[in-house]
XYZ file of N, CA and C in Angstrom:
672
model
N -17.771 4.334 22.776
C -16.658 4.457 21.609
C -17.420 4.616 20.546
N -17.219 5.310 19.636
C -18.082 5.338 18.227
C -17.491 3.952 17.408
N -18.784 3.228 16.688
C -18.687 2.166 15.761
C -17.675 2.323 14.669
N -17.018 1.536 14.277
C -16.050 1.650 13.131
C -16.873 1.897 11.853
N -16.602 2.684 11.036
C -17.055 3.282 9.580
C -15.981 3.033 9.004
N -16.557 2.591 7.248
C -15.876 2.549 6.408
C -16.602 3.665 4.963
N -15.461 4.103 4.576
C -16.032 4.870 3.461
C -15.298 4.394 2.090
N -15.995 4.035 1.264
C -15.603 3.207 -0.151
C -15.647 4.093 -1.011
N -14.448 4.234 -1.862
C -14.465 4.868 -3.088
C -15.464 3.835 -4.522
N -15.582 4.363 -5.075
C -16.745 3.254 -6.030
C -15.810 2.597 -7.205
N -15.548 3.685 -8.202
C -14.951 2.910 -9.353
C -13.550 2.155 -9.114
N -13.264 0.831 -9.720
C -12.104 0.149 -9.184
C -11.971 -0.353 -7.515
N -12.711 0.042 -6.878
C -12.991 -0.508 -5.641
C -13.995 -1.463 -4.933
N -15.234 -0.683 -5.111
C -16.697 -1.575 -5.209
C -17.185 -2.102 -6.411
N -17.092 -1.334 -7.790
C -17.615 -1.820 -8.958
C -16.450 -2.001 -9.911
N -16.316 -2.695 -10.665
C -15.509 -2.979 -11.949
C -16.131 -2.303 -12.904
N -15.430 -1.225 -13.176
C -16.355 -0.273 -14.268
C -15.198 0.245 -15.456
N -14.120 -0.065 -15.464
C -13.343 0.101 -16.512
C -13.957 0.316 -17.676
N -14.019 -1.050 -18.131
C -14.351 -1.172 -19.708
C -15.545 -0.332 -19.733
N -16.708 -0.070 -19.046
C -17.649 0.786 -19.683
C -17.245 2.347 -19.495
N -16.297 2.566 -18.799
C -15.749 4.260 -18.592
C -15.039 4.207 -19.959
N -14.213 3.265 -20.302
C -13.054 3.211 -21.605
C -14.461 3.269 -22.833
N -15.185 2.708 -22.497
C -16.097 2.951 -23.907
C -16.876 3.955 -24.184
N -17.327 4.855 -22.942
C -17.829 6.155 -22.980
C -16.842 7.016 -23.238
N -15.463 6.821 -22.631
C -14.347 7.853 -23.293
C -14.263 7.755 -24.631
N -14.220 6.665 -25.159
C -13.928 6.393 -26.577
C -14.837 6.946 -27.391
N -16.119 6.932 -26.981
C -17.142 7.433 -27.759
C -17.010 8.716 -27.708
N -16.617 9.622 -26.575
C -16.550 10.911 -26.732
C -15.336 11.165 -27.619
N -14.189 10.932 -27.761
C -12.956 10.883 -28.478
C -13.523 10.973 -30.265
N -14.476 9.665 -30.276
C -14.885 9.407 -31.530
C -15.883 10.677 -32.315
N -16.397 11.104 -31.161
C -17.529 12.453 -31.655
C -16.759 13.240 -31.932
N -15.679 13.620 -31.513
C -15.044 14.759 -31.536
C -13.635 14.567 -32.772
N -13.857 13.295 -33.379
C -12.841 13.307 -34.420
C -11.554 12.483 -33.985
N -11.360 12.132 -32.795
C -10.183 11.423 -32.244
C -10.116 10.221 -32.095
N -9.130 9.473 -32.140
C -8.666 7.963 -32.223
C -9.148 7.641 -30.658
N -9.685 6.200 -30.449
C -9.849 5.728 -29.442
C -8.256 5.597 -28.522
N -8.645 5.376 -27.401
C -7.381 5.000 -26.448
C -7.521 3.419 -26.352
N -6.306 2.917 -25.463
C -6.451 1.599 -24.974
C -7.572 1.497 -24.140
N -8.470 0.511 -23.574
C -8.668 0.492 -22.264
C -7.873 0.577 -20.949
N -6.482 0.107 -21.054
C -5.805 0.258 -20.131
C -5.490 1.307 -19.828
N -5.403 2.422 -20.660
C -5.175 3.896 -20.597
C -5.885 4.454 -19.537
N -7.180 4.091 -19.545
C -8.031 4.792 -18.855
C -8.068 4.180 -17.523
N -7.016 3.458 -17.187
C -6.743 3.295 -15.488
C -5.982 4.501 -15.064
N -5.552 5.330 -15.744
C -4.750 6.273 -15.184
C -5.570 7.803 -15.487
N -6.541 7.555 -16.135
C -7.578 8.667 -16.373
C -8.822 8.724 -15.690
N -9.134 7.618 -15.407
C -10.639 7.570 -14.240
C -10.202 7.859 -12.874
N -11.007 8.406 -11.860
C -10.843 8.556 -10.738
C -10.662 9.862 -9.940
N -10.147 10.864 -11.311
C -10.000 12.237 -10.797
C -11.001 13.024 -11.652
N -12.151 12.348 -11.643
C -13.298 13.402 -11.901
C -13.337 13.350 -13.858
N -14.725 13.542 -13.946
C -14.833 13.291 -15.376
C -14.098 14.517 -16.227
N -14.019 15.846 -16.011
C -13.187 16.893 -16.518
C -11.921 16.546 -16.670
N -11.179 16.223 -15.629
C -9.905 15.590 -15.810
C -9.786 14.425 -16.816
N -10.638 13.337 -16.788
C -10.702 12.230 -17.749
C -10.847 12.800 -19.410
N -11.473 13.800 -19.482
C -12.065 13.991 -20.934
C -10.753 14.974 -21.711
N -10.427 15.903 -20.538
C -9.485 16.877 -20.817
C -8.221 15.867 -21.255
N -7.503 14.998 -20.293
C -6.262 14.238 -20.692
C -6.332 13.441 -21.623
N -7.784 12.635 -21.690
C -7.852 11.985 -23.044
C -7.829 12.592 -24.313
N -8.137 13.929 -24.432
C -8.139 14.572 -25.627
C -6.658 14.825 -25.734
N -5.796 15.429 -24.841
C -4.732 15.903 -24.782
C -3.754 14.679 -25.307
N -4.217 13.356 -25.282
C -3.468 12.341 -25.586
C -3.105 12.139 -27.181
N -3.934 12.667 -27.775
C -3.882 12.960 -29.260
C -3.966 14.147 -30.063
N -3.642 15.214 -29.211
C -3.989 16.394 -29.766
C -4.242 17.505 -28.681
N -4.719 18.494 -29.445
C -5.167 19.868 -28.353
C -6.228 19.376 -27.766
N -6.581 20.176 -26.659
C -7.479 19.888 -25.951
C -8.097 21.250 -25.198
N -9.153 22.078 -25.973
C -9.725 23.411 -25.785
C -10.805 23.073 -24.623
N -11.464 24.239 -24.134
C -12.501 24.083 -23.379
C -13.476 23.726 -24.138
N -13.846 24.205 -25.248
C -14.975 23.852 -26.321
C -14.730 22.330 -26.401
N -13.911 21.868 -26.851
C -13.872 20.438 -27.120
C -14.023 19.703 -25.932
N -13.498 20.040 -24.596
C -13.921 19.385 -23.174
C -15.079 19.537 -23.017
N -15.553 20.602 -22.999
C -17.399 20.601 -22.880
C -18.220 19.750 -23.351
N -17.712 19.609 -24.940
C -18.369 18.579 -25.851
C -18.280 17.086 -25.746
N -16.788 16.936 -25.096
C -16.323 15.446 -24.799
C -17.305 15.236 -23.191
N -17.552 16.036 -22.350
C -17.766 15.554 -21.305
C -19.565 15.219 -21.621
N -20.175 16.202 -22.515
C -21.660 15.786 -22.793
C -21.743 14.762 -23.655
N -20.721 14.138 -24.571
C -20.970 12.691 -25.106
C -20.309 11.753 -24.242
N -19.507 11.964 -23.354
C -19.533 10.895 -22.186
C -20.814 10.697 -21.433
N -21.341 11.472 -21.028
C -22.374 11.482 -20.143
C -23.682 10.817 -20.710
N -23.937 11.146 -22.249
C -25.211 10.488 -22.726
C -24.951 9.055 -23.128
N -23.645 8.745 -23.504
C -23.207 7.301 -23.853
C -23.337 6.431 -22.729
N -22.646 7.211 -21.224
C -22.523 6.501 -20.163
C -23.788 6.228 -19.523
N -24.713 6.812 -19.114
C -25.933 6.784 -18.876
C -26.638 5.767 -19.847
N -26.550 4.990 -20.937
C -27.199 4.434 -21.639
C -26.407 3.059 -21.695
N -24.992 2.984 -21.288
C -24.418 1.885 -21.531
C -23.549 1.778 -19.938
N -23.851 2.206 -18.761
C -22.750 2.057 -17.668
C -22.894 0.846 -17.023
N -23.799 -0.320 -17.271
C -23.931 -1.456 -17.007
C -23.529 -2.743 -18.051
N -23.058 -2.065 -19.213
C -22.830 -3.339 -20.145
C -22.034 -4.142 -19.771
N -20.755 -3.816 -19.194
C -20.011 -4.776 -18.448
C -19.989 -4.645 -16.946
N -20.244 -3.653 -16.301
C -19.710 -3.104 -14.958
C -20.684 -4.015 -13.805
N -19.838 -4.588 -12.812
C -20.605 -5.300 -11.806
C -19.587 -4.828 -10.338
N -20.210 -5.629 -9.190
C -19.582 -5.578 -8.420
C -18.371 -6.377 -8.592
N -16.982 -6.134 -7.568
C -15.929 -7.182 -7.976
C -16.330 -8.329 -7.339
N -15.910 -9.401 -7.805
C -16.050 -10.855 -7.112
C -15.550 -10.927 -5.840
N -16.277 -11.102 -4.937
C -16.096 -11.441 -3.481
C -16.854 -10.396 -2.652
N -17.107 -9.256 -3.447
C -17.385 -8.011 -2.603
C -18.732 -8.261 -1.794
N -19.854 -8.925 -2.385
C -20.983 -9.094 -1.873
C -20.623 -9.618 -0.578
N -19.916 -10.754 -0.514
C -20.085 -11.548 0.620
C -19.297 -10.439 1.914
N -18.473 -9.902 1.673
C -17.753 -9.095 2.340
C -18.860 -8.059 2.839
N -19.485 -7.414 2.187
C -20.563 -6.470 2.560
C -21.567 -7.019 3.477
N -21.926 -8.305 3.211
C -22.967 -8.945 4.130
C -22.443 -9.101 5.533
N -20.901 -9.244 5.467
C -20.374 -9.709 6.766
C -20.093 -8.379 7.433
N -19.941 -7.432 6.808
C -19.542 -5.888 7.412
C -21.139 -5.439 8.167
N -21.996 -5.785 7.335
C -23.141 -5.346 7.688
C -23.849 -6.088 9.003
N -23.427 -7.530 8.986
C -23.575 -8.307 10.565
C -22.669 -7.769 11.306
N -21.499 -7.387 10.947
C -20.869 -6.775 12.205
C -21.244 -5.430 12.661
N -22.049 -5.049 11.965
C -22.591 -3.573 12.500
C -21.730 -2.399 12.213
N -20.982 -2.574 10.895
C -19.810 -1.452 10.317
C -20.968 -0.594 9.731
N -20.869 0.576 9.773
C -21.131 1.674 9.222
C -20.791 1.902 7.567
N -21.537 2.141 6.707
C -21.022 1.942 5.246
C -21.260 3.056 4.740
N -20.443 3.617 3.984
C -20.901 5.097 3.043
C -19.845 5.224 1.779
N -20.107 5.655 0.792
C -19.246 5.931 -0.593
C -18.977 7.465 -1.007
N -17.650 7.488 -1.209
C -17.266 8.611 -1.767
C -16.650 8.471 -3.084
N -16.938 9.156 -4.124
C -16.579 8.827 -5.527
C -16.308 10.312 -6.340
N -15.462 10.324 -6.983
C -15.372 11.493 -7.894
C -16.161 11.530 -9.143
N -16.709 10.430 -9.010
C -17.978 9.838 -10.475
C -18.953 11.276 -10.339
N -19.651 11.908 -11.193
C -20.777 12.483 -11.025
C -21.345 12.311 -10.065
N -22.108 12.926 -9.162
C -23.144 12.431 -8.251
C -23.872 11.629 -8.738
N -25.008 12.154 -9.875
C -26.084 11.307 -10.278
C -25.603 10.230 -10.571
N -24.451 9.737 -11.475
C -24.047 8.397 -11.616
C -23.680 7.555 -10.486
N -23.102 8.431 -9.251
C -22.798 7.599 -8.125
C -24.008 7.042 -7.460
N -24.829 7.816 -7.721
C -26.029 7.446 -6.537
C -26.734 6.220 -7.822
N -26.872 6.394 -8.546
C -27.086 5.448 -9.646
C -26.941 4.045 -9.580
N -25.266 4.007 -9.542
C -24.764 2.494 -9.586
C -24.800 1.875 -8.467
N -24.536 2.759 -7.148
C -24.611 2.213 -5.911
C -26.499 1.832 -5.757
N -27.256 2.329 -6.062
C -28.576 1.897 -5.866
C -28.631 0.734 -6.513
N -28.385 0.805 -7.896
C -28.398 -0.535 -8.909
C -27.968 -1.723 -8.842
N -26.645 -1.502 -8.237
C -25.390 -2.717 -7.827
C -25.449 -3.019 -6.761
N -25.515 -2.196 -5.877
C -25.278 -2.396 -4.337
C -26.762 -2.141 -3.091
N -27.801 -2.106 -3.979
C -28.725 -1.800 -3.239
C -29.350 -2.477 -2.079
N -28.847 -3.600 -2.076
C -29.256 -4.202 -0.806
C -28.648 -4.259 0.304
N -27.875 -3.500 0.622
C -26.937 -3.108 1.465
C -27.439 -1.849 2.145
N -27.265 -1.545 3.289
C -27.785 -0.183 4.083
C -26.431 0.841 3.827
N -26.491 1.816 3.070
C -25.281 3.037 2.895
C -26.019 4.316 3.753
N -25.106 4.511 4.788
C -25.489 5.699 5.165
C -25.328 6.901 4.554
N -24.426 7.208 3.760
C -24.080 7.907 2.820
C -23.488 7.927 1.721
N -24.074 8.265 0.653
C -23.386 8.144 -0.924
C -23.153 9.322 -1.451
N -22.234 9.969 -1.941
C -21.605 10.922 -2.497
C -20.849 10.894 -3.435
N -21.250 11.691 -4.742
C -20.221 11.895 -6.042
C -19.978 13.590 -6.286
N -19.118 13.693 -7.544
C -18.805 14.631 -7.598
C -20.055 15.827 -7.925
N -20.101 17.094 -7.198
C -21.010 18.074 -7.106
C -20.463 19.309 -7.315
N -21.144 20.202 -7.945
C -20.794 21.413 -8.530
C -20.327 22.145 -7.157
N -19.543 22.885 -6.928
C -18.808 23.751 -5.880
C -18.206 22.972 -4.712
N -18.060 21.700 -4.919
C -17.583 20.604 -3.808
C -16.307 20.693 -4.701
N -15.264 20.483 -3.718
C -13.683 20.205 -4.339
C -13.620 18.569 -4.670
N -12.996 18.043 -5.973
C -12.706 16.400 -6.063
C -11.778 16.094 -4.910
N -12.023 14.507 -4.662
C -11.017 14.082 -4.160
C -9.848 14.386 -4.959
N -8.324 14.609 -4.298
C -8.137 14.287 -2.879
C -8.230 15.366 -1.757
N -9.120 16.367 -2.123
C -9.654 17.211 -1.024
C -10.290 16.784 -0.348
N -10.120 16.739 1.231
C -10.664 16.071 2.357
C -12.168 16.050 2.538
N -12.231 17.349 1.936
C -14.036 18.263 2.565
C -15.050 17.249 2.578
N -14.848 16.387 1.466
C -16.423 15.861 1.107
C -16.404 14.838 2.139
N -15.041 13.768 2.405
C -15.179 12.738 3.413
C -15.468 13.363 4.839
N -14.662 14.481 5.111
C -15.050 15.082 6.439
C -16.536 15.650 6.547
N -17.215 16.011 5.388
C -18.356 16.220 5.735
C -19.494 14.670 5.992
N -18.789 13.767 5.108
C -19.742 12.579 5.526
C -19.218 12.358 7.221
N -18.382 12.373 7.702
C -17.938 12.160 9.009
C -18.856 12.845 10.176
N -18.954 14.110 9.605
C -19.671 15.068 10.375
C -21.165 14.505 10.382
N -21.576 14.383 9.057
C -22.892 13.958 8.956
C -23.316 12.827 9.719
N -22.631 12.005 9.819
C -23.051 10.417 10.558
C -22.334 10.901 12.177
N -21.847 11.389 12.721
C -21.285 12.075 13.781
C -20.331 10.867 14.215
N -19.359 10.679 13.325
C -18.351 9.780 13.414
C -16.925 10.176 13.208
N -16.123 10.259 14.240
C -15.011 11.026 14.038
C -13.985 10.268 12.901
N -13.001 11.044 12.703
C -12.248 10.719 11.602
C -11.780 9.603 11.768
N -10.915 9.575 13.134
C -10.026 8.262 13.400
C -10.854 7.079 13.667
N -12.319 7.240 13.434
C -13.030 5.914 13.661
C -13.159 5.336 12.070
N -12.871 6.176 11.114
C -13.085 5.859 9.698
C -11.871 4.906 9.066
N -12.608 4.089 8.121
C -11.309 3.188 7.167
C -11.763 3.667 5.784
N -10.982 4.505 5.292
C -11.002 4.820 3.714
C -10.656 3.477 2.896
N -11.159 2.964 2.103
C -10.894 2.124 1.045
C -10.805 2.404 -0.064
N -9.747 2.128 -0.786
C -9.752 3.011 -2.459
C -8.816 2.455 -3.328
N -8.588 2.740 -4.717
C -7.626 1.873 -5.492
C -6.691 2.791 -6.100
N -6.355 4.154 -5.815
C -5.714 4.917 -6.188
C -5.034 5.648 -5.438
N -4.064 6.280 -5.891
C -3.009 7.584 -4.936
C -4.102 8.508 -4.694
N -5.303 9.125 -5.471
C -6.115 10.022 -4.984
C -6.903 9.483 -3.594
N -7.473 8.166 -3.617
C -7.906 7.811 -2.323
C -7.051 7.735 -1.296
N -5.939 7.411 -1.417
C -4.736 7.196 -0.456
C -4.687 8.863 0.205
N -4.551 9.678 -0.727
C -4.096 11.213 -0.136
C -5.652 11.848 0.319
N -7.026 11.258 -0.244
C -8.032 11.532 0.539
C -8.269 11.015 1.801
N -7.704 9.951 2.213
C -8.057 9.421 3.230
C -7.111 9.684 4.427
N -5.789 9.845 3.988
C -4.948 10.519 5.070
C -4.972 11.970 5.541
N -5.161 12.840 4.416
C -5.720 14.435 4.484
C -7.368 14.319 5.471
N -7.470 13.472 5.175
C -9.124 13.570 6.383
C -8.659 12.655 8.008
N -7.530 12.257 8.191
C -7.151 11.462 9.484
C -7.770 10.569 9.335
N -8.430 9.987 8.269
C -8.706 8.241 8.444
C -7.650 7.135 8.077
N -7.818 5.811 8.317
C -6.986 4.766 8.283
C -7.325 4.383 6.651
N -6.201 4.261 5.934
C -6.156 3.705 4.377
C -5.977 2.438 4.235
N -6.721 1.907 3.378
C -6.768 0.363 2.815
C -6.489 0.874 1.516
N -5.451 0.447 0.714
C -5.580 0.215 -0.839
C -5.840 -1.076 -1.332
N -6.577 -1.119 -2.681
C -6.974 -2.588 -2.688
C -6.181 -2.551 -4.186
N -5.830 -3.882 -4.245
C -4.767 -3.811 -5.800
C -5.637 -4.713 -7.090
N -7.224 -4.441 -6.655
C -7.855 -5.368 -7.896
C -8.493 -4.063 -8.804
N -7.922 -2.946 -8.326
C -8.814 -1.943 -8.798
C -7.919 -1.344 -9.902
N -7.432 0.250 -10.276
C -6.945 0.599 -11.419
C -5.544 0.654 -11.408
N -5.267 0.894 -9.982
C -3.485 0.813 -9.829
C -2.801 0.014 -9.037
N -1.503 -0.012 -9.156
C -0.706 -1.010 -8.512
C -0.601 -0.637 -7.028
N -0.145 -1.587 -6.297
C 0.516 -1.699 -5.040
C 1.535 -0.444 -4.714
N 2.203 -0.510 -4.988
C 3.630 0.411 -5.540
C 2.883 1.949 -5.278
N 1.799 2.334 -6.042
C 1.417 3.782 -6.254
C 0.729 3.884 -4.796
N -0.233 2.872 -4.501
C -0.971 2.866 -3.070
C 0.108 2.961 -2.012
N 1.170 2.233 -1.867
C 1.968 2.450 -0.829
C 2.699 3.942 -1.037
N 3.026 4.071 -1.969
C 4.183 5.744 -1.958
C 2.905 6.736 -1.566
N 1.511 6.685 -1.538
C 0.771 7.691 -1.451
C -0.157 7.406 0.181
N 0.409 6.567 0.847
C 0.274 6.619 2.104
C -0.943 5.519 2.643
N -0.838 4.462 1.981
C -1.878 3.454 2.255
C -1.359 2.771 3.601
N -1.984 2.591 4.625
C -1.662 1.829 6.073
C -1.866 0.534 6.039
N -2.422 -0.177 4.861
C -2.584 -1.575 4.692
C -2.891 -1.693 3.085
N -2.683 -2.967 2.695
C -2.681 -3.367 1.205
C -3.569 -4.749 1.265
N -4.483 -4.720 0.676
C -5.438 -6.095 0.411
C -5.282 -6.325 -0.681
N -5.535 -8.007 -1.292
C -5.535 -8.138 -2.616
C -6.648 -8.761 -3.116
N -7.437 -9.251 -1.930
C -8.458 -9.818 -2.325
C -9.932 -9.406 -1.173
N -10.944 -9.205 -1.821
C -12.016 -8.571 -0.905
C -11.754 -8.941 0.453
N -12.010 -10.152 0.724
C -12.250 -11.080 1.810
C -10.838 -10.665 3.147
N -9.903 -10.054 2.320
C -8.728 -9.703 3.237
C -9.251 -8.448 4.138
N -10.125 -7.702 3.470
C -10.939 -6.434 4.189
C -11.463 -6.875 5.705
N -11.907 -8.104 5.737
C -12.626 -8.366 7.080
C -11.460 -8.518 8.202
N -10.492 -9.086 7.814
C -9.187 -9.124 9.018
C -8.723 -7.908 9.442
N -8.592 -6.844 8.055
C -8.196 -5.463 8.735
C -8.964 -5.221 9.852
N -10.355 -5.036 9.199
C -11.342 -4.509 10.132
C -11.285 -5.030 11.383
N -11.264 -6.702 11.677
C -10.633 -7.241 12.797
C -10.044 -6.521 13.621
N -8.909 -6.623 12.869
C -7.712 -5.937 13.894
C -7.920 -4.492 14.249
N -8.504 -3.802 13.651
C -8.641 -2.390 13.996
C -9.658 -2.388 15.176
N -10.747 -3.301 14.934
C -11.719 -3.011 16.205
C -12.230 -4.224 16.418
N -11.630 -5.131 17.480
C -12.123 -6.839 17.347
C -13.173 -6.944 18.102
N -13.884 -5.638 18.534
C -15.132 -5.934 18.900
C -16.289 -6.007 17.893
N -15.762 -5.676 16.666
C -16.743 -5.674 15.639
C -17.355 -7.052 15.072
């Protein structure tokens, strides 16, 4: 039997990134002469790719043309590259969980709708002491989550069938991705969305604290 593997979302699941994402989004809005949005608004803008975030942030206070979106994306990227760790770090309790999963021999991977270069950088900088068998963000020509293609590509790359994967995320996009890929889905409530959304979109389990992940893993694979 293949070992169990876990595919983590990044923003709102592993890393508490909301404040820095909101700061970059509001910088982009100000660059285009738009008023900033409340940080809480970015809970519903983040997680679906940077083009979605910028398009809908602009639309919240007026028009959103392709030229404005392109300029907003560029402004976000420049600001975020310089400020992505101003307030960002691992969620409390997750490092101990990753330590234990590593001891148990669970394979670990990350799949995010954050741009690929930023995804790789954040994982290396904040989670570099753990072994990640695959780290993937948004790449040109690759459909974003909830399309299951990128998740299944990671499963194929590591030669672990989808039914041996657990997908852990904090939004409906994550639950839909995991279900579409044929993976067991765990919704976490410490991220961007609430329990009701996670359940509505197919979460097989809900956890409220990082340590609870270990209990679910133990139930799925007692030998782990």
